[in-house]
Coordinates of C-alpha atoms in Angstrom, one line a residue:
Chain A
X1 CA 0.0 0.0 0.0
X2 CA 1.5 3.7 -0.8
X3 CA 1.6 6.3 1.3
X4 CA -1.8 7.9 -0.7
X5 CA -3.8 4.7 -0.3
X6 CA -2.5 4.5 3.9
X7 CA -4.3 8.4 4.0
X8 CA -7.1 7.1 2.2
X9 CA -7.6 4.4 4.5
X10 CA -7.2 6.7 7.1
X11 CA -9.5 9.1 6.4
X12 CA -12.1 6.8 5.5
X13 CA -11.3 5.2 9.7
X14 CA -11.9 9.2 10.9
X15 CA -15.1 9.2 8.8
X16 CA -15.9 6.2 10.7
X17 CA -15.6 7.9 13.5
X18 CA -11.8 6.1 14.6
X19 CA -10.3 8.7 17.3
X20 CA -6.9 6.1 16.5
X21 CA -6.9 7.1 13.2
X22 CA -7.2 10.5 13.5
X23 CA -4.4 11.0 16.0
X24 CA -2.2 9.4 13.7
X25 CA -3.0 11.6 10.9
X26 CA -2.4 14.5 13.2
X27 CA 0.8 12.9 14.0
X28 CA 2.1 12.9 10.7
X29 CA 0.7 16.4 9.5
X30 CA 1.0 18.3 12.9
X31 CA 4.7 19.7 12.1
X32 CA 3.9 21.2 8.1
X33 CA 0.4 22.3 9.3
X34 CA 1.1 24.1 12.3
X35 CA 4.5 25.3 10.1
X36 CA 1.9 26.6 7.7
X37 CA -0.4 28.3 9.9
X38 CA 2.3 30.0 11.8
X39 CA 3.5 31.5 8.4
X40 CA 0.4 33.0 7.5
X41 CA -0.8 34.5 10.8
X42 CA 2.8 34.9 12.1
X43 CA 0.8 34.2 15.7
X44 CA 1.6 30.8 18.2
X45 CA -1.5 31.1 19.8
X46 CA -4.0 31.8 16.4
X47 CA -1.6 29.2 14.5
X48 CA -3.0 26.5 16.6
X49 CA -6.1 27.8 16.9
X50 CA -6.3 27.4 13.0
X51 CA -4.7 23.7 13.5
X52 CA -7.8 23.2 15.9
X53 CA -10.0 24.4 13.9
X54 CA -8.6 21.9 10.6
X55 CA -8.9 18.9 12.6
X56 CA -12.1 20.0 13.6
X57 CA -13.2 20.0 10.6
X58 CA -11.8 16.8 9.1
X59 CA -13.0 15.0 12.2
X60 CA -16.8 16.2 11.5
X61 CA -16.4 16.4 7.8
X62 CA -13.9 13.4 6.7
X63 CA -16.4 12.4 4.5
X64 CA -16.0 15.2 2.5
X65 CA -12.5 14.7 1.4
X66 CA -12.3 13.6 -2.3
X67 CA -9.1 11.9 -3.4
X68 CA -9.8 13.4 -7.1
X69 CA -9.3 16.9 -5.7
X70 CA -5.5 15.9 -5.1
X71 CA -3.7 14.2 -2.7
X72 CA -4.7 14.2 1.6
X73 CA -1.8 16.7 2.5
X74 CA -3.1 19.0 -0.7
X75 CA -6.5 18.7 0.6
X76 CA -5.6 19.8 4.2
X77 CA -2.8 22.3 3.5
X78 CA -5.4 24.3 1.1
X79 CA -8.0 24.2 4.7
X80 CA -5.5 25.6 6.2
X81 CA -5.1 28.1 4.3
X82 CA -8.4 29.2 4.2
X83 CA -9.0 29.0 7.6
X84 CA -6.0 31.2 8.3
X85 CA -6.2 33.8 5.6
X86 CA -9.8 33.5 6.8
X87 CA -8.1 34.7 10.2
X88 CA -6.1 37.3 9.0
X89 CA -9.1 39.0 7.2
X90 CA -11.4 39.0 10.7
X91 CA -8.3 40.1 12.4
X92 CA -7.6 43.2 10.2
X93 CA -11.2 44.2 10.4
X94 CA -10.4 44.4 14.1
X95 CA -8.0 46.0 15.9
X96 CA -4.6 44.8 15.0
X97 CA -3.5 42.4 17.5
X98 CA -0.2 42.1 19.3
X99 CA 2.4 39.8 17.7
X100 CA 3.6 37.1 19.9
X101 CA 7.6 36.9 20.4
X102 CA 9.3 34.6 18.2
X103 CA 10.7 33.8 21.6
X104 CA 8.0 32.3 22.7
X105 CA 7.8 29.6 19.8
X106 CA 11.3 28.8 20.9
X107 CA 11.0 28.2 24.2
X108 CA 7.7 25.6 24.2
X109 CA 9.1 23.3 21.9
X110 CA 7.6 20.1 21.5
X111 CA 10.0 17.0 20.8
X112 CA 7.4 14.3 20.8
X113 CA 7.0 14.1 17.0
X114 CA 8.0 11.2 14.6
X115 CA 11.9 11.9 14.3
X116 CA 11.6 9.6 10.5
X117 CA 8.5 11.2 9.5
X118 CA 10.1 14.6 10.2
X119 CA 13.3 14.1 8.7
X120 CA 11.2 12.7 5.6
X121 CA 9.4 16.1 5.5
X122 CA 12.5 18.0 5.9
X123 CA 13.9 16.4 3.1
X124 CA 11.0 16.9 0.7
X125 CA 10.8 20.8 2.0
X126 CA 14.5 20.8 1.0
X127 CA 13.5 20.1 -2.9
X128 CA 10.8 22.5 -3.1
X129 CA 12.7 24.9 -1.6
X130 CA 15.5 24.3 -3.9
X131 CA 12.4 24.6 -6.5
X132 CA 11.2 27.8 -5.4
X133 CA 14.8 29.2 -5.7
X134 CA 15.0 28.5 -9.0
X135 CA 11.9 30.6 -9.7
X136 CA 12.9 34.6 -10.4
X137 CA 12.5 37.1 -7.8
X138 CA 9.5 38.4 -9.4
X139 CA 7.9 35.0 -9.3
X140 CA 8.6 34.5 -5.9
X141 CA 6.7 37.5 -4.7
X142 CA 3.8 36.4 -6.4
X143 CA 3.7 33.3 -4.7
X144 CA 4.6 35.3 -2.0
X145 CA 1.5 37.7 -2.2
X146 CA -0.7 35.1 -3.3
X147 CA -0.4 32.1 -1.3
X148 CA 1.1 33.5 1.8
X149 CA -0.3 36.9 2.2
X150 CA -4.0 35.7 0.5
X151 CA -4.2 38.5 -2.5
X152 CA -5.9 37.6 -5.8
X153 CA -3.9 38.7 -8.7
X154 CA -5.7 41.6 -9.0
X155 CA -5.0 43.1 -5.6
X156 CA -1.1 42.2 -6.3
X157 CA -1.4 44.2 -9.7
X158 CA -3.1 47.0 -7.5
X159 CA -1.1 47.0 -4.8
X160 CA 2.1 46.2 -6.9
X161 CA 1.6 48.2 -9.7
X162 CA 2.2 45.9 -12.0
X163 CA -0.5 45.1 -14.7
X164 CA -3.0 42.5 -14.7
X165 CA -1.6 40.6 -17.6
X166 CA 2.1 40.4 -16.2
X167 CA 0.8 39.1 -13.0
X168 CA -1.0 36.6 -14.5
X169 CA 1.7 35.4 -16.7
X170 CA 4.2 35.0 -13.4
X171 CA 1.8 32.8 -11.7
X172 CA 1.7 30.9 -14.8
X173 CA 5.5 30.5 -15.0
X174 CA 6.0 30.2 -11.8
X175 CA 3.2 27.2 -10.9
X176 CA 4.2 25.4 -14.5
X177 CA 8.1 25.6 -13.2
X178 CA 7.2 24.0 -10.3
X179 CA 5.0 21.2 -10.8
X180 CA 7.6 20.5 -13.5
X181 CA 10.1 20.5 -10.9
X182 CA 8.3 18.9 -8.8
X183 CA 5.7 16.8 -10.3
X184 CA 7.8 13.2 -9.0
X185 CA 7.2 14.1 -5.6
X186 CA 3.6 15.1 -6.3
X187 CA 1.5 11.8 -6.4
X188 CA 2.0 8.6 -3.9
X189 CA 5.4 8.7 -3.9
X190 CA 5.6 10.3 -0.4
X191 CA 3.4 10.6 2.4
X192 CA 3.3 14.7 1.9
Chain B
X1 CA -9.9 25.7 -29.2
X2 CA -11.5 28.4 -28.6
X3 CA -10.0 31.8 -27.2
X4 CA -12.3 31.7 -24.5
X5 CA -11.7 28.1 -23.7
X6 CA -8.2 28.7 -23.9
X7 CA -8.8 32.3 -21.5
X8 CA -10.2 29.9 -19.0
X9 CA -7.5 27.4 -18.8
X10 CA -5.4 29.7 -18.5
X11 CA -6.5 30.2 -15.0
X12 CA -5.6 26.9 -13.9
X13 CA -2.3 28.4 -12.1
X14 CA -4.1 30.8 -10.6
X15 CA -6.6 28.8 -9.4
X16 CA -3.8 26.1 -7.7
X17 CA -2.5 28.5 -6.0
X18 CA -5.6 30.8 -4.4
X19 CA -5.2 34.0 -6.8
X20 CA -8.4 34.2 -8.4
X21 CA -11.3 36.6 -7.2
X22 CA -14.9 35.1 -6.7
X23 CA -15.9 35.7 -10.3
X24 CA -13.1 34.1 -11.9
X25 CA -12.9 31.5 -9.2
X26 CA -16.8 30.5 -9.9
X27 CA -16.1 30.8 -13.6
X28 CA -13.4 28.2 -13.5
X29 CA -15.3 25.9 -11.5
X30 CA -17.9 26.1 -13.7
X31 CA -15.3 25.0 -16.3
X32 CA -14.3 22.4 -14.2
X33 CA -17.3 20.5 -14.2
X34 CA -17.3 19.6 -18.1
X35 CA -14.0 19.0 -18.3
X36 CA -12.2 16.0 -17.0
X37 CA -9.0 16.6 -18.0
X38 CA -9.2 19.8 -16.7
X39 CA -10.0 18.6 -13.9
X40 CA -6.9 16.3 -13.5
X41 CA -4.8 18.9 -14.5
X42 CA -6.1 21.4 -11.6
X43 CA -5.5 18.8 -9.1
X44 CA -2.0 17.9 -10.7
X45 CA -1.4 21.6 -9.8
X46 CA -3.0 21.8 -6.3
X47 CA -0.8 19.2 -5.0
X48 CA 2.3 21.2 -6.9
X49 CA 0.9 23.6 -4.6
X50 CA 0.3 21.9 -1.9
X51 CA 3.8 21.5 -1.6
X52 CA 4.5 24.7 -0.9
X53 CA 4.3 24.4 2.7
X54 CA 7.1 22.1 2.9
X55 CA 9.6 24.7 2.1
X56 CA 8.8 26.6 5.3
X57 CA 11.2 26.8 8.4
X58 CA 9.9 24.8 10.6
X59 CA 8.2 26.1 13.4
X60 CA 7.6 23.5 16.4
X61 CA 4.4 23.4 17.6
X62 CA 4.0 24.6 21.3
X63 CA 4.0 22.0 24.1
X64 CA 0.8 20.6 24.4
X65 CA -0.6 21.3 21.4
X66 CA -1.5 17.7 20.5
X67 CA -3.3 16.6 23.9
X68 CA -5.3 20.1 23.6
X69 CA -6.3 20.3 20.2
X70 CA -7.7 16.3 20.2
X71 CA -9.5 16.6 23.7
X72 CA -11.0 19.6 22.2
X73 CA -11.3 17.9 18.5
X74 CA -12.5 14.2 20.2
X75 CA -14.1 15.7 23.3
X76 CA -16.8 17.8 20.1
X77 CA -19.8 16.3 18.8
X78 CA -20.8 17.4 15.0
X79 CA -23.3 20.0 16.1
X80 CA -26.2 19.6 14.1
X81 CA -27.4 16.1 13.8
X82 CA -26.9 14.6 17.3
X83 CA -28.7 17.9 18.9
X84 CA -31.2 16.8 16.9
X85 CA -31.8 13.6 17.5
X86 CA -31.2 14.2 21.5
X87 CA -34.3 16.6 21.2
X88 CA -36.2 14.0 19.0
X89 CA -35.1 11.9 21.9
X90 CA -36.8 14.1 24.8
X91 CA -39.8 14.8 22.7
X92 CA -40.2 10.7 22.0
X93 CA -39.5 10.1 26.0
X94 CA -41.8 12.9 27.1
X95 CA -44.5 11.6 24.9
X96 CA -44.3 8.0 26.4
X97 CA -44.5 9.6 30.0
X98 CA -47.3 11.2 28.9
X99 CA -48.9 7.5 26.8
X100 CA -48.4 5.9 30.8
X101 CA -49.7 9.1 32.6
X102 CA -52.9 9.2 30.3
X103 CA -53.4 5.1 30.7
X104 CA -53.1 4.9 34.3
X105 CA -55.7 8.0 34.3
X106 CA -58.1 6.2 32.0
X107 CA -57.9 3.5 34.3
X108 CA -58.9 5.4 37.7
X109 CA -61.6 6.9 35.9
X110 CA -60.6 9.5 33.1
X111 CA -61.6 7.9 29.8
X112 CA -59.8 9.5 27.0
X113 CA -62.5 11.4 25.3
X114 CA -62.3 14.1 28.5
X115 CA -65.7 12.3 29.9
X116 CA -65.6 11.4 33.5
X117 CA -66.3 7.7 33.2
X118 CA -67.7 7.1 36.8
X119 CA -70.1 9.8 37.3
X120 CA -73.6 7.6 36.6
X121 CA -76.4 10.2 35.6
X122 CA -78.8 7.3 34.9
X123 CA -80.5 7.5 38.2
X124 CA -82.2 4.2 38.0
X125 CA -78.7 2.5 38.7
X126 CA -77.1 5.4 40.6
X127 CA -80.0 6.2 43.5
X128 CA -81.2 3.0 44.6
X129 CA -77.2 2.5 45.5
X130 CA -77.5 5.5 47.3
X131 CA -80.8 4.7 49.0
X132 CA -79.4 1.3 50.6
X133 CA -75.7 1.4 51.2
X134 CA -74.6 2.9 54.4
X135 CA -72.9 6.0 54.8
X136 CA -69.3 5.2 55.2
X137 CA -69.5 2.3 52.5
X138 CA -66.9 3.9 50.1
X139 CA -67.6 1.2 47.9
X140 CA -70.2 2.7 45.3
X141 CA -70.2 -0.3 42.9
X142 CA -70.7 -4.3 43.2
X143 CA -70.7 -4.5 46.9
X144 CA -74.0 -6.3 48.2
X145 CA -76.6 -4.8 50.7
X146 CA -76.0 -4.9 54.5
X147 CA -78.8 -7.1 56.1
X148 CA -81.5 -5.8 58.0
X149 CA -81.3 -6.1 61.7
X150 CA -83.6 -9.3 63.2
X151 CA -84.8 -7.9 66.2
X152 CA -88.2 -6.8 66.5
X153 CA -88.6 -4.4 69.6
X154 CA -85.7 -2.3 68.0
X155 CA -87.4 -2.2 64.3
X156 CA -89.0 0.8 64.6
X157 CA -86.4 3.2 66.2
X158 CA -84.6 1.7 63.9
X159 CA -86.2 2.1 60.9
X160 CA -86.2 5.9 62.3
X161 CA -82.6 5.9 62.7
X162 CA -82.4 4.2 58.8
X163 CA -84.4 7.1 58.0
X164 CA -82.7 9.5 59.2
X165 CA -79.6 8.0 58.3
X166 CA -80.5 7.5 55.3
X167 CA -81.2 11.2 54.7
X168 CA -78.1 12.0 55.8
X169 CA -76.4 9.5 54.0
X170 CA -78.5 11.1 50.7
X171 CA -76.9 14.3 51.5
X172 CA -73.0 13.2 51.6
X173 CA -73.3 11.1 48.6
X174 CA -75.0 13.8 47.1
X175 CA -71.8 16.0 47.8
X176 CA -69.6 13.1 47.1
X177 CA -70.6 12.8 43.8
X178 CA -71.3 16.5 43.1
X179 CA -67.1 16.8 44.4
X180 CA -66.7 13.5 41.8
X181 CA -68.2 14.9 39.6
X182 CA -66.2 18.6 39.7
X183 CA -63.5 17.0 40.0
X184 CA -63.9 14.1 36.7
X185 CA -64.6 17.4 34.6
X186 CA -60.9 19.0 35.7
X187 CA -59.8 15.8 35.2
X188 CA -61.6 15.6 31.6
X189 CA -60.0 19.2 30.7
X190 CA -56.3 18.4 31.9
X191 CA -56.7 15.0 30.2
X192 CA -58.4 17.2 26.6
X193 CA -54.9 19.5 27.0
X194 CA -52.9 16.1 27.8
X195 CA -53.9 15.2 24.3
X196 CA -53.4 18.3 22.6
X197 CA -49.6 18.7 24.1
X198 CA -49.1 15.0 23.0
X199 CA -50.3 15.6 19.5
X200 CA -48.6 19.4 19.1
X201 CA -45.4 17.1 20.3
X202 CA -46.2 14.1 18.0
X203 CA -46.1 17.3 15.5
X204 CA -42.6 18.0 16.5
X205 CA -41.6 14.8 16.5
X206 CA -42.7 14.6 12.8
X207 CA -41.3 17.7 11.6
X208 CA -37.9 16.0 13.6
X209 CA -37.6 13.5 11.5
X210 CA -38.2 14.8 8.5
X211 CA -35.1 17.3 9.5
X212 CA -32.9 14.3 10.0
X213 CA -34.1 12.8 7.2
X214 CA -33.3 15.4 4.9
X215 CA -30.0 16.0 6.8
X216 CA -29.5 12.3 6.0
X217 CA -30.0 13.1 2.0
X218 CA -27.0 14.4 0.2
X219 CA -27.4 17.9 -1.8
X220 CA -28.9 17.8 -4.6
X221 CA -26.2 18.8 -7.4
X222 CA -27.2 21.6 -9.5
X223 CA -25.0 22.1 -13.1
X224 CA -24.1 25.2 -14.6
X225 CA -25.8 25.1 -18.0
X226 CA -23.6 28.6 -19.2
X227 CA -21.7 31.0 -17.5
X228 CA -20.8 34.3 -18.6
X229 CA -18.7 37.3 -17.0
X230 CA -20.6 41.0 -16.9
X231 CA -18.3 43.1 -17.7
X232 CA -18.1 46.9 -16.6
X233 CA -18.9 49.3 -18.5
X234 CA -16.5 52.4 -20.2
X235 CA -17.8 54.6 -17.2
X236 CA -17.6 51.8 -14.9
X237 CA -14.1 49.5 -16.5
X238 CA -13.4 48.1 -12.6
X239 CA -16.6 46.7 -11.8
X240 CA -17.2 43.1 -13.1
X241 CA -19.5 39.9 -12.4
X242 CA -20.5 36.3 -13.5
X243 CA -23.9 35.8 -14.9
X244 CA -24.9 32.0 -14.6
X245 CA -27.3 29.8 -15.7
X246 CA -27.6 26.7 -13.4
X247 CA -30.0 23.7 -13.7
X248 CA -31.1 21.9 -10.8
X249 CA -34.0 20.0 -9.4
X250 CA -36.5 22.7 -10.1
X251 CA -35.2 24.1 -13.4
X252 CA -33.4 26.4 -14.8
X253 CA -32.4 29.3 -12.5
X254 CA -30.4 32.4 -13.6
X255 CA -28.2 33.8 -11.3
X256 CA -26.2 37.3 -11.6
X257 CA -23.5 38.9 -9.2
X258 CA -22.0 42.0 -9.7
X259 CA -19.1 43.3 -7.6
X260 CA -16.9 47.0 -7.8
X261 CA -20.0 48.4 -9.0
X262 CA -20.3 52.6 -8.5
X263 CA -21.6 53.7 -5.3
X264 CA -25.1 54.4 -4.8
X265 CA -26.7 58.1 -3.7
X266 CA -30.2 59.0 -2.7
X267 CA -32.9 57.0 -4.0
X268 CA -30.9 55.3 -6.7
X269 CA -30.9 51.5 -7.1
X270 CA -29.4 48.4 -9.4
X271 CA -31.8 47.2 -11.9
X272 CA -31.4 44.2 -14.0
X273 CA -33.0 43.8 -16.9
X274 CA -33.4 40.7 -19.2
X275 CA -32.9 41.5 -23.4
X276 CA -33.7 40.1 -26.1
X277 CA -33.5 40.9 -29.1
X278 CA -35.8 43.5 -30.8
X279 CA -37.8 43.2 -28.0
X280 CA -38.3 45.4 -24.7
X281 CA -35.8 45.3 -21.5
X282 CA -37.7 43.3 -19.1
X283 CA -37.3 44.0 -15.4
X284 CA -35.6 41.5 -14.0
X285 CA -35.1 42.6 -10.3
X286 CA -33.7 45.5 -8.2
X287 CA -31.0 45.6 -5.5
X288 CA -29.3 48.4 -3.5
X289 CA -26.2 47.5 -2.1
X290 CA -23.6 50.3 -0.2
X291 CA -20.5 47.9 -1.1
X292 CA -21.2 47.9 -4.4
X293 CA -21.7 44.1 -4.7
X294 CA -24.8 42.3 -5.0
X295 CA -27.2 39.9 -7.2
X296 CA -30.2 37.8 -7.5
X297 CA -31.3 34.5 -8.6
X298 CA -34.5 34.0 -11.0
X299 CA -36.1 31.1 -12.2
X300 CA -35.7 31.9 -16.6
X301 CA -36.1 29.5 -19.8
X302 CA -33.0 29.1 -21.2
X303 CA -33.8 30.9 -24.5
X304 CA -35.9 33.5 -22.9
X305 CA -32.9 36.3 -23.4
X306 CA -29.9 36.5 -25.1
X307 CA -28.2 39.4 -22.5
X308 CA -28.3 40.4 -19.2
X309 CA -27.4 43.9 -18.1
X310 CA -27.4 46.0 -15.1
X311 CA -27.7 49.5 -14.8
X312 CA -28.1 52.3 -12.3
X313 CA -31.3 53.9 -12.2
X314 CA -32.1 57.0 -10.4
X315 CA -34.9 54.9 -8.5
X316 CA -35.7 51.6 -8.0
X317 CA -39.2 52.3 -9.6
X318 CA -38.2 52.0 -13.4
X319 CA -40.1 49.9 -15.7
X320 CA -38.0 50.2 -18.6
X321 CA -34.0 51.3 -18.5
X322 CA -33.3 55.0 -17.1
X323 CA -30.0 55.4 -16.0
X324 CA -26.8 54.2 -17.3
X325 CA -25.7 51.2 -18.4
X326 CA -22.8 49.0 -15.6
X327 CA -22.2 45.7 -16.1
X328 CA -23.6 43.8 -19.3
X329 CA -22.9 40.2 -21.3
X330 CA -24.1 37.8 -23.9
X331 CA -26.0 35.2 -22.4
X332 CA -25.0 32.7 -25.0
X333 CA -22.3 34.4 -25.8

């Protein structure tokens, strides 16, 4: 069994209602995940929150998850996303809220995760990373703006003043770059 | 292929990675859903995508977090459903309480059409029980008369005393039964509202399961027949929106959003009108919106109208276009 059909089988268990199964898909994803929602809200406390809030959802909703929209860790990075730039765009209708020291994130470490899984993840983050540098600086910002910072390519022309058209055309470049970079890593060949 | 096919796909980037707005986003998806390959290729891309997250620094989740986030994940119930059944539950439980309360009511004398079912008005039964059973005898049915006493020389006081305890035994069984009697028509009335509780919550009960029955059913898919982007007018070049025609259950249903539209002032409103060719601008609804965003949904043929337009009118009274033309597009364009 590959390492898509083990997270199919596992989220068909947490459908079933399998509090076993669920853990270990929390064990596997909590490092990237949390990773994730700490870049986006830049916030200990709201990036677990948004973790919460994920397996909330997966736990109530497994069901939902449809393999043909891409793979388990696809499925569950994209929630994330939402539900932080979700986040962001409640929190900037409020009050700006205080950041929290990067001190803090240092200090509560928690060492209880999978050492292989982790190193397996570090490994694979290596290559996109490697991936993403390859991409041009103007690329990267639009990944940047996009993915991280939750603009549509619109609000990066606006706010960048760059037209419409040569925004469009970096995502383009940059996306095709990288899934052809990419693209071995992409489908069952590793867990994330 | 066509340029606007080709338009379309190229969005596919954009879509992977989050940067489309909610017109272009529902325009794609709309794509999505007649194109398999398309399909395949946006979720080729998503987990490109999806990858992204790897490259971060890694930031260690704070002690803890595990143990909190699954007591709070494990220790949740979905909310909807089992709420549900818990008050279809209550409402089942109360309604047996009240099934054993009204039985064992109906058995001491409360029948359940509200009628008191011992108070005898058939006098022909009723008095002569009252005429020879002792006072005292709380037995008022089935029991058998006392026998007479045998001794002469004490007959007649006695039959004086009979009489006159007779008359008084008249009177407290008169008052007995008129208190039986007041008291069979309360119970009557509280057993008549009884009834009506049980069937208001037999009501709920029904209307219960229904919920969880449709909560049971999956949604009903609707498809996107067409779907079109308004664009803004030379006045108005930044707003946009997505005009489309969806088919579901019911029929066709066209459905129009328009966002970045100028602000409104005074009285003035959105109208949208339906056109066809040679023919009259019909009305096809009115919205006033602050943010400049808004729409409507309305059931339409499919070859009703070949273009949809909206346009701001100085008032939301209009029957035919007043103001200037916003947003517009080819419905089969």
């Amino acid at each position: 069994m590959n390492e898509q059909s083990e997270d199919l089988q596992l989220i068909r268990q947490i459908a079933g209602k399998d509090a076993g199964a669920l853990e270990q898909l929390y064990d596997a994803y909590e490092r990237p995940l949390y990773a994730l929602a700490y870049r986006l809200l830049n916030d200990a406390m709201a990036a677990e929150e948004a973790v919460q809030e994920l397996f909330l959802r997966i736990w109530n909703n497994a069901e939902r998850y449809d393999s043909s929209y891409g793979k388990l860790s696809t499925w569950m990075f994209a929630l994330t996303r939402n539900i932080s730039i979700d986040m962001l765009r409640r929190r900037s209708a409020r009050a700006a809220s205080v950041p929290v020291e990067d001190d803090y994130l240092k200090a509560i470490v928690d060492v209880s995760a999978d050492t292989e899984l982790a190193v397996e993840q570090t490994l694979q983050g290596e290559s996109v990373k490697a991936a993403l540098n390859e991409l041009g600086e103007e690329q990267q910002q639009v990944i940047e703006l996009i993915y991280y910072k939750g603009l549509t390519q619109q609000e990066v022309s606006d706010r960048c003043s760059i037209p419409l058209g040569t925004v469009k055309s970096r995502v383009r470049l940059a996306l095709k770059q990288l899934h052809k970079r990419l693209s071995g890593m992409e489908r069952g060949e590793s867990r994330v | 292929m066509n340029e606007r096919k080709e338009s379309i796909m190229d969005q596919a980037e954009a879509y992977a990675l989050g940067g489309l707005d909610e017109a272009e986003l529902a325009e794609y998806e709309a794509y999505l859903l007649d194109d398999a390959n398309e399909r395949q290729r946006a979720a080729e891309l998503r987990d490109t995508v999806g990858m992204l997250p790897l490259a971060l620094t890694p930031a260690a989740p704070p002690s803890g977090m595990k143990r909190r986030i699954l007591a709070q994940v494990l220790g949740s119930e979905a909310p909807a459903a089992p709420q549900t059944q818990q008050q279809l539950e209550q409402a089942r439980q109360t309604i047996e309480v009240d099934e054993l309360r009204r039985a064992a009511e109906v058995k001491s004398g409360i029948d359940g059409s509200g009628e008191p079912a011992v108070v005898k008005t058939d006098r022909s039964s009723a008095a002569p029980l009252v005429e020879e059973r002792p006072a005292g005898n709380d037995t008022v049915r089935g029991a058998a008369p006392r026998s007479v006493s045998a001794d002469p020389a004490a007959a007649e006081p006695e039959v004086a005393r009979r009489a006159s305890r007779a008359r008084a035994s008249r009177g407290l069984w008169a008052g007995a039964a008129t208190v039986m009697a007041a008291a069979a028509v309360v119970l009557g009335i509280y057993s008549a509202q009884l009834q009506a509780s049980m069937s208001d919550m037999r009501s709920d009960m029904t209307a219960m399961e229904q919920k969880l029955a449709s909560a049971a059913q999956p949604p009903v898919g609707a498809k996107v027949e067409n779907s079109v982007r308004l664009k803004g007018s030379e006045d108005d070049p930044d707003a946009f929106g997505m005009a489309s025609m969806i088919r579901d259950e019911n029929g066709m249903r066209l459905v129009v959003q328009a966002e970045n539209m100028p602000s409104l002032s005074g009285s003035e409103a959105y109208q949208i009108w339906l056109i066809k060719d040679g023919q009259p601008p019909q009305n096809a609804g009115t919205f006033m919106s602050d943010s400049g965003s808004g729409g409507l949904s309305l059931a339409i043929e499919p070859d009703d109208y070949d273009t949809v337009a909206i346009t701001l009118e100085p008032d939301a009274e209009g029957k035919e276009p007043r103001g200037r033309m916003v947003l517009a597009a080819q419905l089969n364009g």
